[in-house]
mmCIF file of C-alpha atoms in Angstrom:
data_model
loop_
_atom_site.group_PDB
_atom_site.id
_atom_site.type_symbol
_atom_site.label_atom_id
_atom_site.label_comp_id
_atom_site.label_asym_id
_atom_site.label_seq_id
_atom_site.Cartn_x
_atom_site.Cartn_y
_atom_site.Cartn_z
ATOM 1 C CA UNK A 1 11.142 22.092 8.046
ATOM 2 C CA UNK A 2 9.376 24.746 5.954
ATOM 3 C CA UNK A 3 5.590 24.450 5.449
ATOM 4 C CA UNK A 4 3.698 26.327 2.474
ATOM 5 C CA UNK A 5 1.652 29.304 3.816
ATOM 6 C CA UNK A 6 -1.532 28.059 2.314
ATOM 7 C CA UNK A 7 -1.199 24.756 4.535
ATOM 8 C CA UNK A 8 -3.306 25.698 7.529
ATOM 9 C CA UNK A 9 -4.076 22.449 9.330
ATOM 10 C CA UNK A 10 -7.691 22.901 8.799
ATOM 11 C CA UNK A 11 -7.166 20.365 5.859
ATOM 12 C CA UNK A 12 -6.809 17.303 8.488
ATOM 13 C CA UNK A 13 -9.692 15.067 9.004
ATOM 14 C CA UNK A 14 -12.266 16.162 11.845
ATOM 15 C CA UNK A 15 -11.275 13.041 14.213
ATOM 16 C CA UNK A 16 -7.808 13.839 14.230
ATOM 17 C CA UNK A 17 -8.504 17.605 14.741
ATOM 18 C CA UNK A 18 -10.552 16.494 17.872
ATOM 19 C CA UNK A 19 -7.494 14.376 19.001
ATOM 20 C CA UNK A 20 -5.484 17.786 18.685
ATOM 21 C CA UNK A 21 -7.887 19.687 20.921
ATOM 22 C CA UNK A 22 -5.937 18.410 23.955
ATOM 23 C CA UNK A 23 -3.050 20.603 23.058
ATOM 24 C CA UNK A 24 -2.634 24.254 23.462
ATOM 25 C CA UNK A 25 -4.250 26.062 20.338
ATOM 26 C CA UNK A 26 -0.937 27.140 18.737
ATOM 27 C CA UNK A 27 0.532 23.839 19.323
ATOM 28 C CA UNK A 28 -2.042 21.962 17.782
ATOM 29 C CA UNK A 29 -1.978 24.261 14.725
ATOM 30 C CA UNK A 30 1.629 23.354 14.359
ATOM 31 C CA UNK A 31 1.265 19.691 14.481
ATOM 32 C CA UNK A 32 -1.814 19.926 12.049
ATOM 33 C CA UNK A 33 0.284 21.429 9.485
ATOM 34 C CA UNK A 34 2.902 19.015 9.829
ATOM 35 C CA UNK A 35 0.374 16.173 9.616
ATOM 36 C CA UNK A 36 -0.975 17.797 6.572
ATOM 37 C CA UNK A 37 2.373 17.706 5.068
ATOM 38 C CA UNK A 38 3.104 14.125 5.931
ATOM 39 C CA UNK A 39 -0.290 13.146 4.170
ATOM 40 C CA UNK A 40 0.455 15.235 1.308
ATOM 41 C CA UNK A 41 4.112 13.909 0.553
ATOM 42 C CA UNK A 42 3.639 10.366 1.680
ATOM 43 C CA UNK A 43 3.525 9.025 -1.822
ATOM 44 C CA UNK A 44 5.574 11.053 -3.963
ATOM 45 C CA UNK A 45 8.211 12.200 -1.553
ATOM 46 C CA UNK A 46 8.373 9.767 1.327
ATOM 47 C CA UNK A 47 11.531 11.133 2.843
ATOM 48 C CA UNK A 48 9.829 14.391 2.899
ATOM 49 C CA UNK A 49 6.810 12.998 4.844
ATOM 50 C CA UNK A 50 9.321 11.241 7.350
ATOM 51 C CA UNK A 51 10.809 14.573 8.054
ATOM 52 C CA UNK A 52 7.564 16.335 8.765
ATOM 53 C CA UNK A 53 6.266 13.212 10.746
ATOM 54 C CA UNK A 54 9.305 13.531 13.115
ATOM 55 C CA UNK A 55 8.674 17.136 13.791
ATOM 56 C CA UNK A 56 5.091 16.343 14.779
ATOM 57 C CA UNK A 57 6.477 13.496 16.997
ATOM 58 C CA UNK A 58 8.641 15.931 18.741
ATOM 59 C CA UNK A 59 5.731 18.295 18.984
ATOM 60 C CA UNK A 60 2.984 15.655 20.106
ATOM 61 C CA UNK A 61 4.327 12.203 20.858
ATOM 62 C CA UNK A 62 1.166 11.477 23.088
ATOM 63 C CA UNK A 63 -1.338 11.947 20.485
ATOM 64 C CA UNK A 64 -2.378 8.620 18.809
ATOM 65 C CA UNK A 65 -2.836 10.196 15.175
ATOM 66 C CA UNK A 66 0.582 11.662 15.588
ATOM 67 C CA UNK A 67 2.173 8.133 16.350
ATOM 68 C CA UNK A 68 0.183 6.455 13.526
ATOM 69 C CA UNK A 69 1.281 9.191 10.980
ATOM 70 C CA UNK A 70 5.050 8.558 11.961
ATOM 71 C CA UNK A 71 4.382 4.942 11.594
ATOM 72 C CA UNK A 72 3.128 5.254 7.900
ATOM 73 C CA UNK A 73 5.942 7.646 6.998
ATOM 74 C CA UNK A 74 8.528 5.356 8.478
ATOM 75 C CA UNK A 75 6.937 2.299 6.829
ATOM 76 C CA UNK A 76 7.117 4.377 3.550
ATOM 77 C CA UNK A 77 10.778 4.574 3.942
ATOM 78 C CA UNK A 78 11.083 0.863 4.719
ATOM 79 C CA UNK A 79 12.116 1.626 8.260
ATOM 80 C CA UNK A 80 10.085 -1.318 9.470
ATOM 81 C CA UNK A 81 11.332 -1.665 12.962
ATOM 82 C CA UNK A 82 10.436 2.099 13.712
ATOM 83 C CA UNK A 83 7.122 2.084 11.885
ATOM 84 C CA UNK A 84 6.103 -1.034 13.972
ATOM 85 C CA UNK A 85 7.108 0.610 17.238
ATOM 86 C CA UNK A 86 4.973 3.587 16.225
ATOM 87 C CA UNK A 87 1.818 1.464 15.248
ATOM 88 C CA UNK A 88 2.031 -0.293 18.481
ATOM 89 C CA UNK A 89 2.058 2.878 20.476
ATOM 90 C CA UNK A 90 -0.979 4.243 18.385
ATOM 91 C CA UNK A 91 -2.673 0.799 18.968
ATOM 92 C CA UNK A 92 -2.152 1.054 23.001
ATOM 93 C CA UNK A 93 -3.310 4.729 23.044
ATOM 94 C CA UNK A 94 -6.500 3.871 20.923
ATOM 95 C CA UNK A 95 -7.382 0.236 21.518
ATOM 96 C CA UNK A 96 -8.166 -0.122 17.760
ATOM 97 C CA UNK A 97 -7.313 -3.069 15.622
ATOM 98 C CA UNK A 98 -7.225 -1.070 12.737
ATOM 99 C CA UNK A 99 -3.676 -1.163 12.176
ATOM 100 C CA UNK A 100 -3.097 -5.003 12.693
ATOM 101 C CA UNK A 101 -2.498 -5.822 9.043
ATOM 102 C CA UNK A 102 0.200 -3.141 8.528
ATOM 103 C CA UNK A 103 1.862 -4.033 11.643
ATOM 104 C CA UNK A 104 1.828 -7.590 10.291
ATOM 105 C CA UNK A 105 3.379 -6.376 7.251
ATOM 106 C CA UNK A 106 6.086 -4.768 9.307
ATOM 107 C CA UNK A 107 6.892 -8.278 10.640
ATOM 108 C CA UNK A 108 7.327 -9.373 7.142
ATOM 109 C CA UNK A 109 9.595 -6.547 6.370
ATOM 110 C CA UNK A 110 11.764 -7.300 9.452
ATOM 111 C CA UNK A 111 12.474 -10.902 7.799
ATOM 112 C CA UNK A 112 9.678 -12.384 10.152
ATOM 113 C CA UNK A 113 7.219 -13.793 7.985
ATOM 114 C CA UNK A 114 6.232 -16.442 10.568
ATOM 115 C CA UNK A 115 5.492 -13.834 12.962
ATOM 116 C CA UNK A 116 2.713 -12.276 10.288
ATOM 117 C CA UNK A 117 1.386 -15.575 9.745
ATOM 118 C CA UNK A 118 0.742 -15.744 13.484
ATOM 119 C CA UNK A 119 -0.681 -12.277 13.542
ATOM 120 C CA UNK A 120 -3.144 -13.365 10.520
ATOM 121 C CA UNK A 121 -4.536 -16.376 12.946
ATOM 122 C CA UNK A 122 -4.942 -13.747 15.984
ATOM 123 C CA UNK A 123 -8.258 -13.140 17.366
ATOM 124 C CA UNK A 124 -7.756 -9.613 16.355
ATOM 125 C CA UNK A 125 -8.617 -10.260 12.586
ATOM 126 C CA UNK A 126 -12.134 -11.077 13.478
ATOM 127 C CA UNK A 127 -12.467 -7.589 14.760
ATOM 128 C CA UNK A 128 -11.312 -6.042 11.441
ATOM 129 C CA UNK A 129 -13.731 -4.642 9.106
ATOM 130 C CA UNK A 130 -14.087 -6.255 5.362
ATOM 131 C CA UNK A 131 -11.252 -4.203 3.994
ATOM 132 C CA UNK A 132 -8.879 -5.086 6.783
ATOM 133 C CA UNK A 133 -9.492 -8.648 6.638
ATOM 134 C CA UNK A 134 -8.718 -8.567 2.863
ATOM 135 C CA UNK A 135 -5.529 -6.668 3.642
ATOM 136 C CA UNK A 136 -4.693 -9.293 6.153
ATOM 137 C CA UNK A 137 -5.136 -12.068 3.550
ATOM 138 C CA UNK A 138 -2.992 -10.219 1.305
ATOM 139 C CA UNK A 139 -0.122 -9.759 3.856
ATOM 140 C CA UNK A 140 -0.639 -13.428 4.926
ATOM 141 C CA UNK A 141 -0.188 -14.644 1.269
ATOM 142 C CA UNK A 142 3.008 -12.300 0.967
ATOM 143 C CA UNK A 143 4.474 -14.091 4.112
ATOM 144 C CA UNK A 144 3.604 -17.356 2.534
ATOM 145 C CA UNK A 145 5.358 -16.087 -0.493
ATOM 146 C CA UNK A 146 8.513 -15.001 1.664
ATOM 147 C CA UNK A 147 8.673 -18.619 2.934
ATOM 148 C CA UNK A 148 8.553 -20.126 -0.488
ATOM 149 C CA UNK A 149 5.248 -21.550 -0.104
ATOM 150 C CA UNK A 150 3.508 -20.494 -3.534
ATOM 151 C CA UNK A 151 0.810 -23.070 -3.401
ATOM 152 C CA UNK A 152 -0.218 -22.144 0.188
ATOM 153 C CA UNK A 153 -0.253 -18.401 -0.954
ATOM 154 C CA UNK A 154 -2.584 -18.963 -3.725
ATOM 155 C CA UNK A 155 -4.899 -20.847 -1.484
ATOM 156 C CA UNK A 156 -4.700 -18.077 0.861
ATOM 157 C CA UNK A 157 -6.044 -15.617 -1.646
ATOM 158 C CA UNK A 158 -9.068 -17.663 -2.784
ATOM 159 C CA UNK A 159 -11.787 -16.565 -0.909
ATOM 160 C CA UNK A 160 -15.534 -14.908 -1.603
ATOM 161 C CA UNK A 161 -13.946 -11.679 -2.023
ATOM 162 C CA UNK A 162 -11.816 -12.713 -4.892
ATOM 163 C CA UNK A 163 -14.740 -14.567 -6.402
ATOM 164 C CA UNK A 164 -16.981 -11.735 -6.074
ATOM 165 C CA UNK A 165 -18.117 -9.813 -9.153
ATOM 166 C CA UNK A 166 -18.585 -6.449 -7.222
ATOM 167 C CA UNK A 167 -15.785 -3.862 -7.288
ATOM 168 C CA UNK A 168 -14.664 -2.692 -3.816
ATOM 169 C CA UNK A 169 -11.420 -0.392 -3.195
ATOM 170 C CA UNK A 170 -9.495 -3.488 -2.532
ATOM 171 C CA UNK A 171 -10.614 -5.531 -5.225
ATOM 172 C CA UNK A 172 -7.743 -4.871 -7.965
ATOM 173 C CA UNK A 173 -5.156 -5.097 -5.383
ATOM 174 C CA UNK A 174 -6.340 -8.522 -4.447
ATOM 175 C CA UNK A 175 -6.952 -9.789 -8.018
ATOM 176 C CA UNK A 176 -3.368 -8.426 -8.772
ATOM 177 C CA UNK A 177 -1.852 -10.332 -5.890
ATOM 178 C CA UNK A 178 -3.668 -13.540 -7.005
ATOM 179 C CA UNK A 179 -2.337 -13.203 -10.684
ATOM 180 C CA UNK A 180 1.118 -12.502 -9.593
ATOM 181 C CA UNK A 181 1.248 -15.545 -7.391
ATOM 182 C CA UNK A 182 -0.391 -17.859 -10.189
ATOM 183 C CA UNK A 183 2.339 -16.289 -12.471
ATOM 184 C CA UNK A 184 5.159 -17.099 -10.023
ATOM 185 C CA UNK A 185 4.111 -20.600 -9.878
ATOM 186 C CA UNK A 186 4.048 -21.098 -13.588
ATOM 187 C CA UNK A 187 0.327 -20.794 -14.276
ATOM 188 C CA UNK A 188 0.621 -18.513 -16.986
ATOM 189 C CA UNK A 189 -2.795 -18.951 -18.450
ATOM 190 C CA UNK A 190 -4.792 -18.346 -15.238
ATOM 191 C CA UNK A 191 -2.284 -15.342 -14.312
ATOM 192 C CA UNK A 192 -3.188 -13.731 -17.557
ATOM 193 C CA UNK A 193 -7.114 -14.075 -16.818
ATOM 194 C CA UNK A 194 -6.551 -12.515 -13.298
ATOM 195 C CA UNK A 195 -4.313 -9.716 -14.508
ATOM 196 C CA UNK A 196 -7.071 -8.878 -16.806
ATOM 197 C CA UNK A 197 -9.754 -8.975 -14.052
ATOM 198 C CA UNK A 198 -7.555 -6.797 -12.213
ATOM 199 C CA UNK A 199 -7.275 -4.072 -15.085
ATOM 200 C CA UNK A 200 -11.239 -4.340 -15.227
ATOM 201 C CA UNK A 201 -11.448 -3.288 -11.505
ATOM 202 C CA UNK A 202 -8.637 -1.076 -11.257
ATOM 203 C CA UNK A 203 -10.442 2.379 -11.452
ATOM 204 C CA UNK A 204 -7.652 4.472 -9.929
ATOM 205 C CA UNK A 205 -4.533 2.752 -11.256
ATOM 206 C CA UNK A 206 -3.422 1.483 -8.315
ATOM 207 C CA UNK A 207 -1.496 -1.281 -9.786
ATOM 208 C CA UNK A 208 0.696 -2.047 -12.768
ATOM 209 C CA UNK A 209 -1.779 -4.597 -13.981
ATOM 210 C CA UNK A 210 -2.413 -3.366 -17.336
ATOM 211 C CA UNK A 211 1.705 -3.396 -18.072
ATOM 212 C CA UNK A 212 1.778 -7.017 -16.644
ATOM 213 C CA UNK A 213 -1.161 -8.187 -19.010
ATOM 214 C CA UNK A 214 0.528 -6.508 -21.845
ATOM 215 C CA UNK A 215 3.792 -8.190 -20.933
ATOM 216 C CA UNK A 216 2.166 -11.385 -21.085
ATOM 217 C CA UNK A 217 0.561 -10.854 -24.352
ATOM 218 C CA UNK A 218 3.887 -9.834 -25.815
ATOM 219 C CA UNK A 219 3.068 -6.450 -26.359
ATOM 220 C CA UNK A 220 6.105 -3.941 -26.234
ATOM 221 C CA UNK A 221 5.657 -0.299 -25.579
ATOM 222 C CA UNK A 222 8.217 1.824 -27.242
ATOM 223 C CA UNK A 223 9.490 5.008 -25.516
ATOM 224 C CA UNK A 224 8.529 8.123 -27.188
ATOM 225 C CA UNK A 225 12.207 9.152 -27.702
ATOM 226 C CA UNK A 226 13.112 5.997 -29.345
ATOM 227 C CA UNK A 227 9.877 6.392 -31.725
ATOM 228 C CA UNK A 228 11.283 9.926 -32.795
ATOM 229 C CA UNK A 229 14.659 8.589 -33.342
ATOM 230 C CA UNK A 230 13.208 5.814 -35.491
ATOM 231 C CA UNK A 231 11.364 8.571 -37.851
ATOM 232 C CA UNK A 232 14.144 10.527 -38.003
ATOM 233 C CA UNK A 233 16.063 7.464 -39.620
ATOM 234 C CA UNK A 234 13.441 7.030 -42.251
ATOM 235 C CA UNK A 235 12.170 3.762 -40.498
ATOM 236 C CA UNK A 236 8.604 2.890 -39.284
ATOM 237 C CA UNK A 237 7.638 3.883 -35.827
ATOM 238 C CA UNK A 238 4.757 1.949 -34.373
ATOM 239 C CA UNK A 239 3.864 2.809 -30.994
ATOM 240 C CA UNK A 240 3.410 -0.782 -30.036
ATOM 241 C CA UNK A 241 5.110 -3.815 -31.371
ATOM 242 C CA UNK A 242 3.532 -7.354 -30.892
ATOM 243 C CA UNK A 243 5.920 -10.182 -30.596
ATOM 244 C CA UNK A 244 5.097 -13.547 -31.775
ATOM 245 C CA UNK A 245 5.869 -15.947 -28.987
ATOM 246 C CA UNK A 246 4.793 -19.040 -30.884
#
């Protein structure tokens, strides 16, 4: 697959670069450039990222960072069985538990929420850092919802991290998941409160909490094209329309 000339491979993390030192220099550079493309495309073009990950995998399947990248690319394309296999391979190579939550989420993707819950109660969870433990809690709550256990999902998300006023990288997603679970359980007032809290902590726009909050408040966002058409018809063209639910 073609790689832009400006991609040199030097953009990769220093730890990954160190892993690649076990390869011949030219091969290491080729693998690095493909890994850079995986990282660049993962969110916006997961299929493209998957293609580059397969190239890297063919070149260096014995490098843990390559197996991990291949796992995330497969995961982004909902190839959960393939992703799980790659994550397991990376874990065997490194001995790290860092991938435990996303491995559990792969079990959910494969329709095995019970297995994900088993993993949430495994000793490996205690070895995770705070961010990993929060991620594991999110996966466990999702598994509860998969099984139709809404109340259990809500309880699973109730934690010191949820109650804390400090904003961490995972705070918005945790609050959002809690709000969404409350809404699914019919607790609309509480859901609105937690969507609002999610908005306050969502500094990088990682959730659509603001849209969900607006929906609960009865605010309708009009499409710009519709607005132009309204103006041309001589009608009013408010950008937002409040709906009275009472």
